[in-house]
C-alpha positions as a Python dict, from the first residue, in 0.01 Angstrom:
ca = {
    (1, 'M'): (0, 0, 0),
    (2, 'R'): (-224, 261, 190),
    (3, 'V'): (-516, 422, -1),
    (4, 'R'): (-468, 822, 26),
    (5, 'W'): (-752, 973, 150),
    (6, 'R'): (-909, 1149, -121),
    (7, 'S'): (-850, 864, -326),
    (8, 'W'): (-1105, 708, -79),
    (9, 'M'): (-1338, 880, -47),
    (10, 'T'): (-1441, 1067, -316),
    (11, 'P'): (-1591, 709, -489),
    (12, 'F'): (-1723, 607, -174),
    (13, 'F'): (-1868, 925, -122),
    (14, 'T'): (-1993, 984, -409),
    (15, 'I'): (-2192, 603, -416),
    (16, 'W'): (-2294, 586, -18),
    (17, 'A'): (-2453, 1035, -86),
    (18, 'G'): (-2717, 829, -355),
    (19, 'Q'): (-2790, 495, -67),
    (20, 'A'): (-2848, 791, 164),
    (21, 'F'): (-3142, 974, -131),
    (22, 'S'): (-3269, 648, -133),
    (23, 'L'): (-3312, 568, 244),
    (24, 'I'): (-3481, 863, 276),
    (25, 'G'): (-3750, 794, -6),
    (26, 'S'): (-3764, 436, 202),
    (27, 'S'): (-3814, 579, 442),
    (28, 'L'): (-4123, 794, 340),
    (29, 'V'): (-4281, 528, 159),
    (30, 'Q'): (-4228, 343, 564),
    (31, 'F'): (-4380, 601, 661),
    (32, 'A'): (-4634, 643, 427),
    (33, 'L'): (-4758, 244, 423),
    (34, 'V'): (-4827, 227, 840),
    (35, 'W'): (-4962, 537, 833),
    (36, 'W'): (-5214, 428, 549),
    (37, 'L'): (-5246, 120, 693),
    (38, 'T'): (-5320, 205, 1089),
    (39, 'L'): (-5602, 479, 920),
    (40, 'Q'): (-5739, 241, 761),
    (41, 'T'): (-5730, -56, 981),
    (42, 'G'): (-5663, -40, 1339),
    (43, 'S'): (-5586, -346, 1404),
    (44, 'A'): (-5254, -386, 1650),
    (45, 'T'): (-5222, -768, 1477),
    (46, 'V'): (-5237, -625, 1108),
    (47, 'L'): (-4944, -358, 1187),
    (48, 'A'): (-4753, -711, 1349),
    (49, 'T'): (-4836, -863, 1012),
    (50, 'A'): (-4680, -611, 832),
    (51, 'A'): (-4417, -565, 1046),
    (52, 'L'): (-4371, -987, 971),
    (53, 'V'): (-4408, -1060, 643),
    (54, 'G'): (-4161, -742, 637),
    (55, 'T'): (-3874, -909, 871),
    (56, 'L'): (-3922, -1224, 762),
    (57, 'P'): (-3778, -1297, 480),
    (58, 'E'): (-3478, -1156, 556),
    (59, 'V'): (-3399, -1318, 889),
    (60, 'L'): (-3448, -1655, 607),
    (61, 'L'): (-3233, -1550, 311),
    (62, 'G'): (-2963, -1406, 512),
    (63, 'P'): (-2760, -1669, 487),
    (64, 'L'): (-2821, -1756, 113),
    (65, 'A'): (-2834, -1375, 70),
    (66, 'G'): (-2463, -1360, 235),
    (67, 'A'): (-2274, -1650, 50),
    (68, 'C'): (-2410, -1481, -288),
    (69, 'V'): (-2281, -1213, -181),
    (70, 'D'): (-1904, -1284, -130),
    (71, 'R'): (-1918, -1459, -509),
    (72, 'W'): (-2132, -1239, -709),
    (73, 'N'): (-2043, -854, -811),
    (74, 'R'): (-2143, -645, -559),
    (75, 'R'): (-2181, -324, -730),
    (76, 'L'): (-2429, -504, -937),
    (77, 'V'): (-2609, -656, -632),
    (78, 'L'): (-2637, -275, -520),
    (79, 'V'): (-2780, -188, -816),
    (80, 'L'): (-3084, -525, -893),
    (81, 'A'): (-3228, -455, -544),
    (82, 'D'): (-3216, -64, -523),
    (83, 'G'): (-3377, -112, -879),
    (84, 'I'): (-3657, -403, -715),
    (85, 'V'): (-3716, -185, -435),
    (86, 'A'): (-3819, 100, -739),
    (87, 'A'): (-4068, -132, -930),
    (88, 'V'): (-4256, -240, -644),
    (89, 'S'): (-4293, 137, -514),
    (90, 'A'): (-4393, 155, -853),
    (91, 'G'): (-4631, -87, -862),
    (92, 'L'): (-4824, 39, -516),
    (93, 'A'): (-4801, 370, -706),
    (94, 'L'): (-5015, 237, -971),
    (95, 'L'): (-5195, 48, -724),
    (96, 'A'): (-5313, 295, -493),
    (97, 'W'): (-5361, 575, -844),
    (98, 'G'): (-5691, 338, -947),
    (99, 'G'): (-5782, 271, -598),
    (100, 'Y'): (-5714, -65, -606),
    (101, 'L'): (-5514, -101, -237),
    (102, 'A'): (-5589, -299, -44),
    (103, 'V'): (-5384, -438, 238),
    (104, 'W'): (-5295, -761, 117),
    (105, 'H'): (-5156, -561, -121),
    (106, 'I'): (-4903, -439, 86),
    (107, 'Y'): (-4799, -721, 262),
    (108, 'V'): (-4651, -784, -79),
    (109, 'A'): (-4462, -529, -122),
    (110, 'M'): (-4275, -548, 210),
    (111, 'V'): (-4208, -940, 129),
    (112, 'I'): (-4035, -793, -188),
    (113, 'R'): (-3872, -514, -42),
    (114, 'S'): (-3732, -728, 272),
    (115, 'I'): (-3582, -937, 47),
    (116, 'G'): (-3426, -709, -159),
    (117, 'G'): (-3276, -529, 140),
    (118, 'A'): (-3149, -927, 236),
    (119, 'F'): (-2938, -839, -11),
    (120, 'H'): (-2853, -426, -8),
    (121, 'W'): (-2720, -475, 329),
    (122, 'P'): (-2451, -756, 322),
    (123, 'A'): (-2295, -587, 45),
    (124, 'M'): (-2346, -233, 154),
    (125, 'Q'): (-2127, -381, 425),
    (126, 'A'): (-1936, -590, 278),
    (127, 'S'): (-1854, -338, 19),
    (128, 'T'): (-1719, 9, 289),
    (129, 'A'): (-1507, -292, 450),
    (130, 'L'): (-1289, -284, 131),
    (131, 'M'): (-1399, 105, 12),
    (132, 'V'): (-1310, 242, 377),
    (133, 'P'): (-890, 261, 509),
    (134, 'K'): (-955, -26, 827),
    (135, 'E'): (-846, 276, 1049),
    (136, 'K'): (-1177, 482, 905),
    (137, 'L'): (-1369, 210, 995),
    (138, 'T'): (-1490, 273, 1354),
    (139, 'R'): (-1610, 691, 1233),
    (140, 'V'): (-1766, 540, 931),
    (141, 'A'): (-1970, 321, 1128),
    (142, 'A'): (-2069, 615, 1386),
    (143, 'L'): (-2129, 849, 1037),
    (144, 'N'): (-2340, 486, 958),
    (145, 'Q'): (-2506, 559, 1278),
    (146, 'S'): (-2614, 919, 1283),
    (147, 'M'): (-2755, 979, 901),
    (148, 'H'): (-2963, 712, 991),
    (149, 'G'): (-3086, 907, 1271),
    (150, 'A'): (-3079, 1223, 1083),
    (151, 'L'): (-3363, 1053, 848),
    (152, 'R'): (-3558, 1010, 1147),
    (153, 'I'): (-3530, 1285, 1276),
    (154, 'I'): (-3648, 1428, 863),
    (155, 'S'): (-3817, 1184, 709),
    (156, 'P'): (-4143, 1145, 968),
    (157, 'P'): (-4262, 1460, 957),
    (158, 'L'): (-4202, 1579, 601),
    (159, 'G'): (-4369, 1160, 571),
    (160, 'A'): (-4655, 1363, 758),
    (161, 'L'): (-4626, 1659, 530),
    (162, 'L'): (-4592, 1459, 216),
    (163, 'V'): (-4920, 1211, 300),
    (164, 'G'): (-5121, 1523, 412),
    (165, 'A'): (-5004, 1670, 36),
    (166, 'L'): (-5002, 1447, -135),
    (167, 'P'): (-5208, 1097, -224),
    (168, 'L'): (-4998, 804, -142),
    (169, 'H'): (-4964, 730, -537),
    (170, 'G'): (-4714, 1078, -497),
    (171, 'V'): (-4551, 950, -181),
    (172, 'M'): (-4452, 607, -377),
    (173, 'A'): (-4318, 786, -715),
    (174, 'V'): (-4098, 975, -458),
    (175, 'D'): (-3958, 692, -359),
    (176, 'V'): (-3876, 542, -740),
    (177, 'G'): (-3711, 906, -835),
    (178, 'T'): (-3446, 882, -479),
    (179, 'A'): (-3342, 492, -579),
    (180, 'A'): (-3254, 642, -927),
    (181, 'L'): (-3022, 845, -758),
    (182, 'A'): (-2859, 528, -588),
    (183, 'I'): (-2876, 372, -909),
    (184, 'I'): (-2675, 595, -1071),
    (185, 'P'): (-2379, 660, -906),
    (186, 'L'): (-2322, 248, -842),
    (187, 'A'): (-2294, 280, -1336),
    (188, 'F'): (-1985, 450, -1250),
    (189, 'I'): (-1817, 368, -972),
    (190, 'A'): (-1626, 50, -889),
    (191, 'I'): (-1601, -188, -566),
    (192, 'P'): (-1348, -331, -479),
    (193, 'Q'): (-1423, -699, -479),
    (194, 'P'): (-1202, -1003, -222),
    (195, 'A'): (-1021, -1207, -357),
    (196, 'R'): (-1316, -1547, -469),
    (197, 'R'): (-1260, -1896, -600),
    (198, 'G'): (-1509, -1837, -883),
    (199, 'T'): (-1908, -1736, -910),
    (200, 'A'): (-2125, -2020, -758),
    (201, 'T'): (-2327, -2169, -1040),
    (202, 'T'): (-2519, -2455, -846),
    (203, 'V'): (-2702, -2493, -560),
    (204, 'A'): (-2430, -2686, -395),
    (205, 'D'): (-2190, -2413, -473),
    (206, 'L'): (-2375, -2160, -234),
    (207, 'L'): (-2487, -2412, -24),
    (208, 'S'): (-2119, -2526, 62),
    (209, 'D'): (-1998, -2125, 107),
    (210, 'M'): (-2338, -2103, 375),
    (211, 'R'): (-2241, -2415, 566),
    (212, 'A'): (-1831, -2220, 585),
    (213, 'G'): (-2028, -1851, 656),
    (214, 'L'): (-2179, -2107, 965),
    (215, 'M'): (-1866, -2251, 1113),
    (216, 'Y'): (-1708, -1953, 1076),
    (217, 'A'): (-1946, -1830, 1288),
    (218, 'W'): (-1980, -2140, 1536),
    (219, 'R'): (-1591, -2162, 1633),
    (220, 'W'): (-1554, -1746, 1616),
    (221, 'P'): (-1751, -1841, 2109),
    (222, 'A'): (-1888, -1454, 2123),
    (223, 'I'): (-2001, -1411, 1825),
    (224, 'M'): (-2249, -1745, 1948),
    (225, 'G'): (-2320, -1551, 2272),
    (226, 'V'): (-2420, -1169, 2017),
    (227, 'I'): (-2641, -1431, 1852),
    (228, 'A'): (-2764, -1559, 2103),
    (229, 'I'): (-2871, -1197, 2351),
    (230, 'G'): (-2991, -1057, 2024),
    (231, 'M'): (-3298, -1341, 1968),
    (232, 'V'): (-3431, -1249, 2358),
    (233, 'I'): (-3346, -883, 2284),
    (234, 'N'): (-3548, -936, 1957),
    (235, 'L'): (-3809, -1133, 2051),
    (236, 'F'): (-4006, -783, 2254),
    (237, 'F'): (-3741, -477, 2028),
    (238, 'N'): (-3880, -511, 1723),
    (239, 'P'): (-4221, -492, 1790),
    (240, 'S'): (-4210, -241, 2034),
    (241, 'F'): (-4185, -5, 1743),
    (242, 'A'): (-4414, -206, 1480),
    (243, 'L'): (-4681, -97, 1755),
    (244, 'L'): (-4643, 278, 1840),
    (245, 'P'): (-4864, 374, 1601),
    (246, 'L'): (-5119, 278, 1832),
    (247, 'L'): (-4943, 357, 2153),
    (248, 'I'): (-5012, 733, 1976),
    (249, 'T'): (-5328, 761, 1843),
    (250, 'R'): (-5444, 557, 2166),
    (251, 'H'): (-5308, 657, 2454),
    (252, 'M'): (-5195, 992, 2332),
    (253, 'N'): (-5395, 1207, 2101),
    (254, 'G'): (-5238, 1153, 1890),
    (255, 'E'): (-5196, 1240, 1481),
    (256, 'A'): (-4906, 1164, 1151),
    (257, 'M'): (-4719, 1472, 1379),
    (258, 'G'): (-4712, 1302, 1703),
    (259, 'L'): (-4553, 912, 1569),
    (260, 'G'): (-4328, 1182, 1309),
    (261, 'A'): (-4282, 1412, 1639),
    (262, 'A'): (-4187, 1019, 1852),
    (263, 'N'): (-4014, 888, 1543),
    (264, 'S'): (-3827, 1248, 1468),
    (265, 'A'): (-3658, 1226, 1884),
    (266, 'Y'): (-3540, 870, 1833),
    (267, 'G'): (-3369, 1041, 1514),
    (268, 'I'): (-3236, 1322, 1718),
    (269, 'G'): (-3102, 1066, 1936),
    (270, 'V'): (-2919, 915, 1690),
    (271, 'V'): (-2790, 1156, 1576),
    (272, 'A'): (-2669, 1206, 1954),
    (273, 'G'): (-2545, 944, 1997),
    (274, 'G'): (-2340, 962, 1712),
    (275, 'L'): (-2227, 1264, 1754),
    (276, 'M'): (-2078, 1159, 2148),
    (277, 'L'): (-1943, 819, 2043),
    (278, 'S'): (-1699, 1013, 1798),
    (279, 'I'): (-1606, 1205, 2062),
    (280, 'W'): (-1587, 999, 2360),
    (281, 'G'): (-1459, 700, 2222),
    (282, 'G'): (-1631, 481, 2411),
    (283, 'L'): (-1541, 252, 2732),
    (284, 'R'): (-1222, 95, 2736),
    (285, 'K'): (-1376, -250, 2543),
    (286, 'D'): (-1612, -188, 2278),
    (287, 'V'): (-1775, -529, 2298),
    (288, 'H'): (-1861, -270, 2732),
    (289, 'T'): (-1995, 30, 2516),
    (290, 'A'): (-2283, -238, 2315),
    (291, 'L'): (-2350, -337, 2636),
    (292, 'L'): (-2419, -19, 2798),
    (293, 'G'): (-2574, 46, 2517),
    (294, 'V'): (-2905, -226, 2565),
    (295, 'A'): (-2961, -149, 2869),
    (296, 'G'): (-2951, 200, 2815),
    (297, 'Q'): (-3231, 118, 2502),
    (298, 'G'): (-3441, -147, 2793),
    (299, 'L'): (-3455, 198, 3044),
    (300, 'G'): (-3617, 420, 2687),
    (301, 'L'): (-3819, 210, 2655),
    (302, 'L'): (-3911, 142, 3003),
    (303, 'I'): (-3988, 493, 3034),
    (304, 'V'): (-4272, 532, 2681),
    (305, 'G'): (-4400, 245, 2881),
    (306, 'V'): (-4482, 400, 3210),
    (307, 'S'): (-4630, 738, 2987),
    (308, 'P'): (-4924, 856, 3117),
    (309, 'D'): (-5185, 895, 2911),
    (310, 'G'): (-5217, 1171, 2678),
    (311, 'A'): (-4850, 1268, 2760),
    (312, 'L'): (-4593, 1285, 2470),
    (313, 'W'): (-4320, 1410, 2592),
    (314, 'V'): (-4263, 1144, 2774),
    (315, 'V'): (-4314, 930, 2509),
    (316, 'V'): (-4021, 1148, 2286),
    (317, 'A'): (-3828, 1159, 2573),
    (318, 'G'): (-3827, 769, 2614),
    (319, 'M'): (-3729, 719, 2235),
    (320, 'F'): (-3468, 1000, 2221),
    (321, 'V'): (-3322, 831, 2509),
    (322, 'T'): (-3340, 482, 2309),
    (323, 'G'): (-3182, 560, 2030),
    (324, 'V'): (-2894, 754, 2162),
    (325, 'M'): (-2841, 398, 2286),
    (326, 'N'): (-2909, 277, 2002),
    (327, 'V'): (-2579, 370, 1833),
    (328, 'M'): (-2386, 296, 2132),
    (329, 'T'): (-2482, -46, 2114),
    (330, 'N'): (-2460, -81, 1711),
    (331, 'G'): (-2172, 98, 1603),
    (332, 'P'): (-1899, -71, 1769),
    (333, 'L'): (-2087, -419, 1712),
    (334, 'N'): (-1984, -268, 1336),
    (335, 'G'): (-1700, -129, 1376),
    (336, 'L'): (-1568, -430, 1530),
    (337, 'L'): (-1671, -707, 1263),
    (338, 'Q'): (-1549, -514, 990),
    (339, 'R'): (-1260, -538, 1116),
    (340, 'M'): (-1214, -858, 1235),
    (341, 'V'): (-1355, -1067, 1027),
    (342, 'A'): (-1173, -1220, 678),
    (343, 'P'): (-1309, -995, 346),
    (344, 'E'): (-1406, -1300, 158),
    (345, 'M'): (-1667, -1423, 469),
    (346, 'H'): (-1755, -1040, 514),
    (347, 'G'): (-2082, -1042, 378),
    (348, 'R'): (-2178, -1458, 508),
    (349, 'I'): (-2100, -1355, 923),
    (350, 'F'): (-2258, -1016, 865),
    (351, 'T'): (-2584, -1185, 752),
    (352, 'V'): (-2544, -1467, 1028),
    (353, 'V'): (-2555, -1220, 1236),
    (354, 'S'): (-2766, -1071, 1122),
    (355, 'S'): (-3028, -1313, 1047),
    (356, 'G'): (-2942, -1503, 1460),
    (357, 'C'): (-3029, -1193, 1579),
    (358, 'G'): (-3357, -1128, 1363),
    (359, 'A'): (-3468, -1460, 1454),
    (360, 'M'): (-3703, -1414, 1689),
    (361, 'A'): (-3851, -1072, 1597),
    (362, 'P'): (-4086, -1274, 1317),
    (363, 'L'): (-4208, -1472, 1678),
    (364, 'G'): (-4216, -1088, 1889),
    (365, 'L'): (-4446, -973, 1570),
    (366, 'A'): (-4630, -1249, 1531),
    (367, 'L'): (-4687, -1295, 1934),
    (368, 'A'): (-4755, -926, 2045),
    (369, 'G'): (-5092, -803, 1800),
    (370, 'P'): (-5289, -1084, 1988),
    (371, 'I'): (-5122, -1000, 2327),
    (372, 'T'): (-5189, -607, 2343),
    (373, 'D'): (-5451, -687, 2130),
    (374, 'A'): (-5619, -898, 2518),
    (375, 'V'): (-5369, -671, 2744),
    (376, 'G'): (-5296, -337, 2582),
    (377, 'L'): (-4985, -190, 2485),
    (378, 'R'): (-4815, -72, 2751),
    (379, 'P'): (-4741, -425, 2962),
    (380, 'W'): (-4501, -476, 2597),
    (381, 'Y'): (-4293, -212, 2650),
    (382, 'I'): (-4248, -210, 3025),
    (383, 'A'): (-4135, -573, 2954),
    (384, 'T'): (-3941, -518, 2734),
    (385, 'G'): (-3780, -266, 2844),
    (386, 'I'): (-3681, -528, 3170),
    (387, 'V'): (-3530, -749, 2952),
    (388, 'L'): (-3310, -542, 2799),
    (389, 'A'): (-3198, -462, 3104),
    (390, 'V'): (-3136, -842, 3194),
    (391, 'M'): (-2966, -940, 2879),
    (392, 'A'): (-2710, -669, 2902),
    (393, 'A'): (-2617, -830, 3308),
    (394, 'A'): (-2634, -1133, 3135),
    (395, 'G'): (-2349, -1057, 2848),
    (396, 'L'): (-2156, -922, 3178),
    (397, 'R'): (-2154, -1260, 3325),
    (398, 'M'): (-2026, -1451, 2894),
    (399, 'R'): (-1706, -1470, 2939),
    (400, 'P'): (-1668, -1536, 2512),
    (401, 'L'): (-1834, -1201, 2436),
    (402, 'M'): (-1620, -1058, 2726),
    (403, 'R'): (-1246, -1177, 2511),
    (404, 'I'): (-1491, -1110, 2140),
    (405, 'E'): (-1162, -947, 2044),
    (406, 'D'): (-889, -1163, 2143),
    (407, 'D'): (-1074, -1481, 2057),
    (408, 'A'): (-1185, -1402, 1656),
    (409, 'P'): (-1075, -1689, 1379),
    (410, 'H'): (-955, -1437, 1164),
    (411, 'V'): (-879, -1077, 1173),
    (412, 'A'): (-935, -883, 869),
    (413, 'T'): (-718, -731, 573),
    (414, 'P'): (-708, -374, 550),
    (415, 'A'): (-898, -240, 312),
    (416, 'A'): (-543, 24, 157),
    (417, 'E'): (-447, -375, 115),
    (418, 'A'): (-735, -493, 11),
    (419, 'E'): (-784, -403, -320),
    (420, 'P'): (-632, -71, -385),
    (421, 'H'): (-749, 12, -725),
    (422, 'I'): (-1108, 231, -682),
    (423, 'A'): (-1100, 401, -1013),
    (424, 'P'): (-1436, 515, -1218),
    (425, 'S'): (-1580, 280, -1416),
    (426, 'I'): (-1817, 345, -1686),
    (427, 'E'): (-1953, -18, -1682),
    (428, 'I'): (-2104, -280, -1467),
    (429, 'P'): (-1917, -614, -1530),
}
């Protein structure tokens, strides 16, 4: 049975729009907190630590969260994750309003927000794979990339304006309101579920599911190749974004608007890359397009690394190139996994890949602070650009990676056949 165009669009994009508003609020909070830490401490180690504590829980909990998502009601997971993030923002607002906010409070908040994200991301990815027809998944993936790029454009300058116009607790309150906009549609729209053996009630059940997900990935050599390359890349790539505020303030004589300009340039690049990919369609094989994107991101960060003091426009140009090429990397890989992974394994495989690729990011963040405090910021960006170019070339020599679309252990059931009944509902099961 095929899902009609209107029958899947209305429920999916209603939920999608709510999640987009929530992401706006989260982006504003992220900008405000990073800028607060930058002004209060001026320390690369503090910024790297903040990024570390905001990343590590998601990496460690990824496989467990994926196993839970594959068994639990995905709509309920989304509601709880959005609600927890809103509660954390409300707590920070109260602390800031009372004048009690400290650096460690932000660390704790980022840990909790990361735990919520560990469950939210696979739940949304898995839900998308079953709500959207198979032949539309790549287009929706490109739309998601463009949406994230648009947020990158509007959030930094909006965040800079709000930081100047509102106290920190006012920015936190905005995030609470946007989270509510994400939760409300989920109370009325059903999300289809894959065939399940039942809700896990014991640790043994979840551990068994986690092992099944790991074995599924292990039997697909190309996925292991993606994870291996991703681990090396993220060791260098993630800290480059965490250290950007210091690069702006130390070398570009920039204020909040300078950081906003660099982040917005990245967002414009993501939107441009999404439009380019949707029109061009990429190379004949998605994996070739993805590796081209990896090399292009390396070029963008290399441009940032060699920028002269005060040349903010060079940093902006490098961030634009990085944004364009980020879409070329992630868009094809996300669409490919959504198409080819079995629906009942979506949560686990998405989190295995994300946790595996992100496993080295905490180590990179832990190393980046002390190293850049000792040798400066630019060498890190230059090294990152070189590493990404090398990883792209290495990927072309990995035969399993080149055969990723031929050697998948299972081809996913089209969304139209997985669960045709996407009907409105008035309660959360």
